[in-house]
Coordinates of C-alpha atoms (C1' of nucleotides) in Angstrom, one line a residue:
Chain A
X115 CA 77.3 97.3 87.1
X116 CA 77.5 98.8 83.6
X117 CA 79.0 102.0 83.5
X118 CA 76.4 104.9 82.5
X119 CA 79.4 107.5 81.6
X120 CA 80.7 107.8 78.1
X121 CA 77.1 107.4 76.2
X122 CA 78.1 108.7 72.9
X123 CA 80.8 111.2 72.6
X124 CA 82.0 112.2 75.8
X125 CA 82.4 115.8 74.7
X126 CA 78.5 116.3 74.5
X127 CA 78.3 115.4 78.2
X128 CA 74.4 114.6 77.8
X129 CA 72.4 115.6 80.7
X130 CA 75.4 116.4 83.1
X131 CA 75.5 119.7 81.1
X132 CA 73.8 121.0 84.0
X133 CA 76.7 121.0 86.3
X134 CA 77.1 125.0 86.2
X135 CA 79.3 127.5 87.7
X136 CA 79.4 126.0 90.9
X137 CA 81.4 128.2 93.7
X138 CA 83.8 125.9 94.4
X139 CA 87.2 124.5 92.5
X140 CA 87.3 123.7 88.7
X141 CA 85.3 125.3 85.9
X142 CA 82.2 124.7 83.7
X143 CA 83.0 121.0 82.4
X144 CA 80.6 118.5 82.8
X145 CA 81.2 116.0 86.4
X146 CA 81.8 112.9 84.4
X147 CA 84.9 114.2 82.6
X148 CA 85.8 115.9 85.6
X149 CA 86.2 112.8 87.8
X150 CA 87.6 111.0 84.9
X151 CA 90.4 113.9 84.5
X152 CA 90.6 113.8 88.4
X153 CA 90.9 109.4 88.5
X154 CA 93.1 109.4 85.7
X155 CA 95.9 111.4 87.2
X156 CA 95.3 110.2 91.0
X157 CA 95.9 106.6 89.7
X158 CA 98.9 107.7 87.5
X159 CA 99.8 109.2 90.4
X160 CA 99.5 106.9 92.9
X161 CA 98.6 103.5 91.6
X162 CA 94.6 102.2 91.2
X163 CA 94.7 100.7 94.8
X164 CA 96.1 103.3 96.4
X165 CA 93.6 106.2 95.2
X166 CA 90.7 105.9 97.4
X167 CA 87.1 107.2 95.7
X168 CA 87.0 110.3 98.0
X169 CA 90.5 111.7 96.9
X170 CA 88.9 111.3 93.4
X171 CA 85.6 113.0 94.5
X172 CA 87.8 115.5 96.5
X173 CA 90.0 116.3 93.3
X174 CA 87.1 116.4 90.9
X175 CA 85.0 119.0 93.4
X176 CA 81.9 116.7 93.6
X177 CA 80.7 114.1 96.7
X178 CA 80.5 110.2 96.2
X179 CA 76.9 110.6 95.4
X180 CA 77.9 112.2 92.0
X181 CA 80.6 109.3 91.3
X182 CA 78.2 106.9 91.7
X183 CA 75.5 108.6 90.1
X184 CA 77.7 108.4 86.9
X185 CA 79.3 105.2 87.4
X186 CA 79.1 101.8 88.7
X187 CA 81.8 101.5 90.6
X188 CA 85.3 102.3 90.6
X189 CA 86.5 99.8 88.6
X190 CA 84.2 101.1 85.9
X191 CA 86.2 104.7 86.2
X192 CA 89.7 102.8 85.0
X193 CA 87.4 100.7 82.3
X194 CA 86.3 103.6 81.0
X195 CA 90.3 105.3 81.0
X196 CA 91.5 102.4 79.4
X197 CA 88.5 102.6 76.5
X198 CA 89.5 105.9 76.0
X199 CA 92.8 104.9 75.0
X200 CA 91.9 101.7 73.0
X201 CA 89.9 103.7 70.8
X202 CA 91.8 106.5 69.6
X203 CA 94.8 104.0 69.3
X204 CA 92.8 101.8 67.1
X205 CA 90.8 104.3 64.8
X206 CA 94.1 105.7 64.3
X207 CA 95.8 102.3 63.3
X208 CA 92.4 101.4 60.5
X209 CA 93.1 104.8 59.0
X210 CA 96.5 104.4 58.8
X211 CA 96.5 100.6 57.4
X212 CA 93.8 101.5 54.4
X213 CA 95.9 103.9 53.1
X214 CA 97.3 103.1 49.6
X215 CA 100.9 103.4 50.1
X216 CA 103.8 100.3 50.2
X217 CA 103.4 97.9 53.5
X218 CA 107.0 99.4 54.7
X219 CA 105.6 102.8 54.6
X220 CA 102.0 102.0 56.1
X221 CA 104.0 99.9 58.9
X222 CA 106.6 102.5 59.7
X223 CA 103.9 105.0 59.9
X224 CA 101.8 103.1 62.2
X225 CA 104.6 101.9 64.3
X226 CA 105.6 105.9 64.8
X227 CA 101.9 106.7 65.6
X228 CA 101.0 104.5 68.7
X229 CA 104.2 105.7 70.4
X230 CA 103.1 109.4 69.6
X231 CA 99.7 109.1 71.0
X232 CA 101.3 107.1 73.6
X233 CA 103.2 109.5 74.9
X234 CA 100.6 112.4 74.6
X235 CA 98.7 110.0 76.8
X236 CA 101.0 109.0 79.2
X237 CA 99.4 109.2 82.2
X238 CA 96.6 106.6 80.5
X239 CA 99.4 104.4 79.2
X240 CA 100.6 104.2 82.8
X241 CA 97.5 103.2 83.9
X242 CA 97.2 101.1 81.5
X243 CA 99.8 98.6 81.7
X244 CA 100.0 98.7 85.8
X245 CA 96.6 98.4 86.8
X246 CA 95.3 96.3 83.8
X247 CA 95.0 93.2 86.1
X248 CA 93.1 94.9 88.9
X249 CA 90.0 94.8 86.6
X250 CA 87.1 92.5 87.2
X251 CA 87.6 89.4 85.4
X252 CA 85.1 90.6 82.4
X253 CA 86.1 94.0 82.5
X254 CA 90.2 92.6 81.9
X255 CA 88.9 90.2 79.3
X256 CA 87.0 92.4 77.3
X257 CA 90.0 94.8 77.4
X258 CA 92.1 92.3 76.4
X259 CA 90.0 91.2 73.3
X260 CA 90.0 94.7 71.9
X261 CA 93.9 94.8 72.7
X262 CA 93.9 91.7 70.8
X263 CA 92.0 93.0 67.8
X264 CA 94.9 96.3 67.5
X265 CA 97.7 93.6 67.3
X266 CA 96.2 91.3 65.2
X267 CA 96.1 94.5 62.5
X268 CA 99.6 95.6 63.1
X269 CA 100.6 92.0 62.7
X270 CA 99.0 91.3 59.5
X271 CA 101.0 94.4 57.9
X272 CA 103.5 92.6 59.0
X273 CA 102.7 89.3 57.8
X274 CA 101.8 91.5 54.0
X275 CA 105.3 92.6 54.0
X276 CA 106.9 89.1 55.1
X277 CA 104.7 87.7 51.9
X278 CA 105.5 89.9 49.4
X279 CA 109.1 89.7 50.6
X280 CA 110.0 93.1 51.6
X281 CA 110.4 92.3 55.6
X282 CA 112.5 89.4 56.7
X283 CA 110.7 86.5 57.7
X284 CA 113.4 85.6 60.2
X285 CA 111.3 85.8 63.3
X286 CA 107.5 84.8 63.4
X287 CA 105.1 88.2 63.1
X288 CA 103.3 87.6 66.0
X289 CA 106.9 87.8 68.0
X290 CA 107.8 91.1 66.5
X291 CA 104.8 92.7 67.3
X292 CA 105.0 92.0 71.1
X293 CA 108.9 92.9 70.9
X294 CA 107.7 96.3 69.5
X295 CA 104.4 96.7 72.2
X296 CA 106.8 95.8 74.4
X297 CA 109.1 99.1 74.4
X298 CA 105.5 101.1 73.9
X299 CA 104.1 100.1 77.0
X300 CA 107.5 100.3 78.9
X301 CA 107.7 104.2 77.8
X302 CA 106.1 105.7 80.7
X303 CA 108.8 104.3 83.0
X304 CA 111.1 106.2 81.2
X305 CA 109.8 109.0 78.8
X306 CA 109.7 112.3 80.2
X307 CA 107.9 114.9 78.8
X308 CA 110.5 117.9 77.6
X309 CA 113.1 115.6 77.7
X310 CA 115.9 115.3 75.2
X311 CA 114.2 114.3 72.4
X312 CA 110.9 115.1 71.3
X313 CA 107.7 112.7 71.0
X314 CA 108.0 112.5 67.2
X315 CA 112.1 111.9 67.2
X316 CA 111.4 108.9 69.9
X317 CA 108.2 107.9 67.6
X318 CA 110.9 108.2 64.1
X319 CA 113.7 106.0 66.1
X320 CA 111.5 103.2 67.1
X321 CA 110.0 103.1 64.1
X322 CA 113.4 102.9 62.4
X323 CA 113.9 100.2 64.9
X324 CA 111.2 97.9 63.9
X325 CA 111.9 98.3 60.2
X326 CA 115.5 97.7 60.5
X327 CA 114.9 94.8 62.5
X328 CA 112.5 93.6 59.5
X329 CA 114.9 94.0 56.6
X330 CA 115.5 91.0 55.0
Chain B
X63 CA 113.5 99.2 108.7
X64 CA 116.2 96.9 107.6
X65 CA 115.1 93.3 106.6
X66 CA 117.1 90.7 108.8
X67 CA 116.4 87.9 106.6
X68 CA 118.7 86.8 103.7
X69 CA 122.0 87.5 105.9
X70 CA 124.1 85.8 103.8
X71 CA 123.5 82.6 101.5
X72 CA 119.4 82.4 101.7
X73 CA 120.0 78.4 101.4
X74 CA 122.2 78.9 105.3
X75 CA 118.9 80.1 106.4
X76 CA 121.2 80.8 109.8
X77 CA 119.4 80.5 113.2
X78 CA 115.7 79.2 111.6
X79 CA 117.6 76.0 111.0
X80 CA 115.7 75.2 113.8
X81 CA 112.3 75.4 112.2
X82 CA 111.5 71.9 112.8
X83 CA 109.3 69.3 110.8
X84 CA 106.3 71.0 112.6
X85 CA 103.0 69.4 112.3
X86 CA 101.7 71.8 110.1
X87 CA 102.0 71.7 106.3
X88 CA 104.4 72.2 104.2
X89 CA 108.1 70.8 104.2
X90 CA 111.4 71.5 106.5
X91 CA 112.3 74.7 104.3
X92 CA 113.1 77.4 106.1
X93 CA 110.7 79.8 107.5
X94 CA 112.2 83.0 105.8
X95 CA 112.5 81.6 102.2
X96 CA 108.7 79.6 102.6
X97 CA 107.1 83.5 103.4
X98 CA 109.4 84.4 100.4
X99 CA 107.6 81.9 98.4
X100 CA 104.8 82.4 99.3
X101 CA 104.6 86.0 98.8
X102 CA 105.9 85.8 95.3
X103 CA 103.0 83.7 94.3
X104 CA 100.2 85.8 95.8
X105 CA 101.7 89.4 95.0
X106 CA 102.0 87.8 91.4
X107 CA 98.3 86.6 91.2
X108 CA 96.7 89.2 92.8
X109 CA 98.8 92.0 93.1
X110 CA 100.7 93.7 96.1
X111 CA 98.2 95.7 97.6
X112 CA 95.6 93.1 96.8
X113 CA 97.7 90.5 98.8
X114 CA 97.1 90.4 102.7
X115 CA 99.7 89.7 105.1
X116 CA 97.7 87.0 106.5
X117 CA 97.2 85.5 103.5
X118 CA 100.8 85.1 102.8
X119 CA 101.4 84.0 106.2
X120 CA 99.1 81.4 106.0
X121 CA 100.3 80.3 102.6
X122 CA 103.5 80.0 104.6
X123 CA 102.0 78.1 107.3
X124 CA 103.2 80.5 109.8
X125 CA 101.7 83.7 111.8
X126 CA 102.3 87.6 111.4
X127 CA 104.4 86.9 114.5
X128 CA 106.8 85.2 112.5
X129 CA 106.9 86.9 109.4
X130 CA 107.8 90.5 111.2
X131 CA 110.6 88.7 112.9
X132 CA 112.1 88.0 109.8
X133 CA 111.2 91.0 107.7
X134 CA 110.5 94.7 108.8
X135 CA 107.9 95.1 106.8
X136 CA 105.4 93.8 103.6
X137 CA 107.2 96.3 101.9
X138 CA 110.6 94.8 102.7
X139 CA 109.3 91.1 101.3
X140 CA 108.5 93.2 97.9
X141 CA 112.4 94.9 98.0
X142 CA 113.7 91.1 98.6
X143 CA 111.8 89.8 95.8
X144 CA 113.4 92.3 93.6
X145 CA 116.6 92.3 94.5
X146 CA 116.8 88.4 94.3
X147 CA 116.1 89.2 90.5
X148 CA 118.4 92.0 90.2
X149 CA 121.4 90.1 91.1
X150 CA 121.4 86.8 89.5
X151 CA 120.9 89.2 86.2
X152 CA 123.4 91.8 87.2
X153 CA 125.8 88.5 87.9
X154 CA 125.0 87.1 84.8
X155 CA 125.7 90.4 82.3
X156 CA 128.8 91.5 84.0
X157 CA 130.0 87.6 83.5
X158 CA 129.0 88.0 80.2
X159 CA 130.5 91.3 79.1
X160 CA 133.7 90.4 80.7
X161 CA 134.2 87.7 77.9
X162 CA 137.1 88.0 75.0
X163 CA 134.4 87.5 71.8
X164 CA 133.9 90.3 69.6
X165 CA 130.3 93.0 70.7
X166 CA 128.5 91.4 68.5
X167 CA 128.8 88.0 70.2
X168 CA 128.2 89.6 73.8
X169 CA 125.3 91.6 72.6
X170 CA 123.9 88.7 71.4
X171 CA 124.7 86.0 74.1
X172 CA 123.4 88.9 77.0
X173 CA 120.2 89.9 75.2
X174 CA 119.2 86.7 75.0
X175 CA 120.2 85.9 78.6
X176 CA 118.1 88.2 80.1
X177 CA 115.0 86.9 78.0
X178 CA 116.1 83.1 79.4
X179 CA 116.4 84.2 82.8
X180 CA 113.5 86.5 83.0
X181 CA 111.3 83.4 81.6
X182 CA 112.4 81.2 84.1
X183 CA 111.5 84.1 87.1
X184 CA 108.7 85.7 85.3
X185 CA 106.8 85.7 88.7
X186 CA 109.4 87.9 89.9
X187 CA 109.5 89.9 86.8
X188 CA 106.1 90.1 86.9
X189 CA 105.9 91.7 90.0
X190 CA 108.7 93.5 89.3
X191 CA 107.0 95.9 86.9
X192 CA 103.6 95.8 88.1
X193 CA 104.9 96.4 91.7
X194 CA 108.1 98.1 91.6
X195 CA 105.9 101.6 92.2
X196 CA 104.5 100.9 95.5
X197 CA 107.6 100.3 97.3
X198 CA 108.7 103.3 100.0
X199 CA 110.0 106.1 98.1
X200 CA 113.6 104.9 99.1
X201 CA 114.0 101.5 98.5
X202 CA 112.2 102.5 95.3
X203 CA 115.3 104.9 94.4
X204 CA 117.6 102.2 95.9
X205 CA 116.1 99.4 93.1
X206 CA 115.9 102.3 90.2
X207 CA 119.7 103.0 91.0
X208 CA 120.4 98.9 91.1
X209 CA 118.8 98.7 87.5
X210 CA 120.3 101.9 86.0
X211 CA 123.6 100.0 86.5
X212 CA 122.4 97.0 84.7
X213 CA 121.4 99.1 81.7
X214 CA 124.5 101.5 81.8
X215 CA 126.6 97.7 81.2
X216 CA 124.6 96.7 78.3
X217 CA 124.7 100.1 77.0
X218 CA 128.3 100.4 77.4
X219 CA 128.1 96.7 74.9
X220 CA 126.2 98.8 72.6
X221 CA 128.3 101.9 72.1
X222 CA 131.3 99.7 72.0
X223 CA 129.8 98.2 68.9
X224 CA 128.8 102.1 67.5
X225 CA 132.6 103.3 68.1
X226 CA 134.0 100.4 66.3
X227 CA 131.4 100.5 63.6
X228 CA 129.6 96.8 63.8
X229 CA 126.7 98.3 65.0
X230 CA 124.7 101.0 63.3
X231 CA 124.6 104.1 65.4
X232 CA 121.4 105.3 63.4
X233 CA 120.0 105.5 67.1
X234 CA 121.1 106.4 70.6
X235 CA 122.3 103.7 72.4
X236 CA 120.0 104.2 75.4
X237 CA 117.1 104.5 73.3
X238 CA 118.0 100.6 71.8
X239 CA 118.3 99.5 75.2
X240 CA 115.4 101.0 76.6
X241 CA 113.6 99.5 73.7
X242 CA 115.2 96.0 74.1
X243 CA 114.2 95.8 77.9
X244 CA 110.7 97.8 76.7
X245 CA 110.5 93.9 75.4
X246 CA 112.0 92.2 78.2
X247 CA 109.3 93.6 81.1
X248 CA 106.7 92.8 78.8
X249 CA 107.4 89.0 78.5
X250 CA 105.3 87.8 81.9
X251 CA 102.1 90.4 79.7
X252 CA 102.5 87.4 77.0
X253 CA 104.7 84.5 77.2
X254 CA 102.9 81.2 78.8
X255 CA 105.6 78.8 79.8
X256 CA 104.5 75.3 77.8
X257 CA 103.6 77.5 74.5
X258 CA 104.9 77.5 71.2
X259 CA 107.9 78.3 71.8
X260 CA 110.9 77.8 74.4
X261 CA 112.3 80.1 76.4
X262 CA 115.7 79.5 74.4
X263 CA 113.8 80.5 71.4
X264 CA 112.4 83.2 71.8
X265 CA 115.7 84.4 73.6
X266 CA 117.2 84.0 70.6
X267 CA 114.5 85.9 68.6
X268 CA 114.5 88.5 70.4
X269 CA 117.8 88.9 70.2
X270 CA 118.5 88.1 66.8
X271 CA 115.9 91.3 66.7
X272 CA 118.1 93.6 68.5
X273 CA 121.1 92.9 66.6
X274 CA 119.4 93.2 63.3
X275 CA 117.8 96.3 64.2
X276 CA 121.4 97.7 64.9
X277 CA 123.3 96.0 61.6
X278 CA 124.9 99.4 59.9
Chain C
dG74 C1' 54.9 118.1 91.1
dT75 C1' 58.2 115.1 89.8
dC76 C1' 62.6 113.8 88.3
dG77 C1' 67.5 114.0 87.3
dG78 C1' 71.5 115.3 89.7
dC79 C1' 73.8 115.3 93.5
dA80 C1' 75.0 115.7 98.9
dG81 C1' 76.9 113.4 102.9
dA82 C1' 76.3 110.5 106.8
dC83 C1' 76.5 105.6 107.5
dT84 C1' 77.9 100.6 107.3
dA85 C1' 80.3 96.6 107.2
dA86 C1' 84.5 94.9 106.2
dC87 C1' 89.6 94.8 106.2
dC88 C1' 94.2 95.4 107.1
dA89 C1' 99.3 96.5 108.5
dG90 C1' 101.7 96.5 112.2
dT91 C1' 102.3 95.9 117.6
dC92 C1' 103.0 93.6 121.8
dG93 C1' 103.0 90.6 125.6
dG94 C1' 103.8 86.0 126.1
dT95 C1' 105.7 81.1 125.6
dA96 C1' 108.7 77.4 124.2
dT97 C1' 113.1 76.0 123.1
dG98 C1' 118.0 76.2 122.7
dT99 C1' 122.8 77.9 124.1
dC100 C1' 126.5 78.9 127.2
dG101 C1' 129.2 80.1 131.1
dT102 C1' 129.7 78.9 135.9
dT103 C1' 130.1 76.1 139.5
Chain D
dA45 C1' 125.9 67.7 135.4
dA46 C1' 122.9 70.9 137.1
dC47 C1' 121.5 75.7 137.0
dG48 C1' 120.6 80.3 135.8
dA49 C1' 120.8 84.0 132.3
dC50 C1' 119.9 85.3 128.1
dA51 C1' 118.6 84.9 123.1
dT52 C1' 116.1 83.2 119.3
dA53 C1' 111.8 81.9 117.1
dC54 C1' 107.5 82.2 116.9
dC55 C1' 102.2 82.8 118.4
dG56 C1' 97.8 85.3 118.1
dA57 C1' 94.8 88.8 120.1
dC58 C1' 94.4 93.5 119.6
dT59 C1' 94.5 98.5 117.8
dG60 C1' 93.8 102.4 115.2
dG61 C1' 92.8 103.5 110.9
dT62 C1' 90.9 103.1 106.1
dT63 C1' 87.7 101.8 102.4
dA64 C1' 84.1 100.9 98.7
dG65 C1' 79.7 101.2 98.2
dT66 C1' 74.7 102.4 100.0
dC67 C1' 70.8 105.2 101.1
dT68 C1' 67.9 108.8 102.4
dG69 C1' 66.8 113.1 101.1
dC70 C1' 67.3 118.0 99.3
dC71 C1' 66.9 121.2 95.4
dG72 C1' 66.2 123.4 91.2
dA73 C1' 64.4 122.8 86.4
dC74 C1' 60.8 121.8 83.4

DNA sequence: GTCGGCAGACTAACCAGTCGGTATGTCGTT
DNA sequence: AACGACATACCGACTGGTTAGTCTGCCGAC
């Protein structure tokens, strides 16, 4: 049931340091990340459904017995992807909003930031917004509280800024932050890495976007 | 390979005219357009891969027999649901571009359009962008070529509005649209139909949005 | 000598698509 | 106005293949 990957900082690896040299394909890291490395580009790849658990196993060197040594099931591998994300998205976002700087700078800052480590983490963005749904039940609703909790911070820099004047109040906050999460999610269907611009120009524009939109 | 259903006006419903007020369950609707129906609700509940042709054929009231007579395919069902979308909003833009009211106007009236009309499918949107990946590699280069037109037309609104200067060309134009419809495919992720708000109000939101983001 | 870490065969379910068959309707011919 | 020939619309059993997850047991490290 409960995933037993991921216990602490996945760099340490705990116990599964042991995986050594092994003949076979990849290199020296630890099986978990390697069948996390391996599931998260199979299901960018292909889709969640589509990637059965022996093409992961296949792709990360190891049998089924190590996958399910490590984690409950396979819905527990695009949990755990998903987490991933979540987390560096929202530590990034605290940081960013403590700062002591004017709302329209904290907010154009942080606006610019999810889209860059979205598109350094495309492939988890993908997965993210396609195969949400295809979570248990608990699994998709814990996800979606701790979606909840990133919006509800971006939205109450917004809602600072509408207060103290310096954003239009024109359209409700809770509005403009889906119309902004909107064109995030929707930038793996059309960002391509070494493409014309580069992940901070497309991170500056959208952010000039947003704040645009917000002048009063 | 090639669907047969839909050959002309889907109300016609040509030869299954005859489908007659059978015991069974539900209405004298045509067979084609009740499998339609009936796949639009399951694939947007549960997913495409997650949805089993029997199940949709028994949602239908009907047998496998019966759905491959009328389609080639489950992928086929999928391409029909898409393109059902894709022309009533292609219809709908190219109606509204072709007006004599200044860009701004346009802009306005077909950004908001596609909010209203994607509200009132947003199973079909749904599925659209959940989905759209697990078609055949074809008919997925067939749909992408379908929607690259529809954004080429509002882009075309957009720089229209750049050359003549009522529109601020701080940004590419095809990064404004891809952000506007970034928006647009993330409306079934959110909006509940019965919320807060109308469909006609947050059309205009979110296009009120747009066009302040691109005042000069 | 035992315990984590893993191998790999096995199970029980499913599923898309096929195919032979039936019922009903249409149409040209006589 | 009766008949045969052909087409459409559908039924439902069947096939060949795939899949997530389980379980028994080996093996090297401490």
């Amino acid at each position: 049931m409960a995933t037993r990957a991921g216990e602490g900082d996945p760099v340490r690896g705990s116990g599964a340091r042991t995986a050594r040299v092994r003949s076979g394909d990849d290199t020296r890291v630890p099986v978990p990340q390697r069948l996390m490395a391996a599931a998260t580009r199979l299901f960018a790849e292909q889709g969640y459904d589509r990637t059965s658990v022996q093409e992961i196993v296949e792709a990360a060197g190891v049998t089924k017995g190590a996958l399910y040594h490590y984690f409950g099931s396979k819905d527990d591998l695009l949990h755990e992807i998903y987490g991933r994300l979540l987390r560096l998205q929202q530590e990034r976002l605290d940081l960013l909003a403590d700062r002591a700087a004017p709302v329209e700078e904290r907010l154009r800052q942080a606006a610019a930031d999810v889209v860059v480590t979205t598109i350094d983490n495309l492939d988890d963005a993908m997965i993210f917004f396609r195969s949400m749904h295809q979570l248990s039940p608990e699994k998709q609703k814990q996800v979606r509280a701790e979606r909840r909790r990133y919006h509800e911070r971006f939205r109450a820099l917004i809602e600072e800024g509408q207060r103290s004047g310096v954003f239009s109040d024109a359209t409700p906050a809770d509005l403009v932050v889906d119309y902004h999460f909107g064109s995030v999610h929707h930038l793996s269907s059309w960002y391509r890495p070494g493409g014309r611009l580069t992940p901070q120009a497309v991170a500056d524009h959208l952010a000039g976007l947003l704040l645009r939109a917000l002048r009063p």
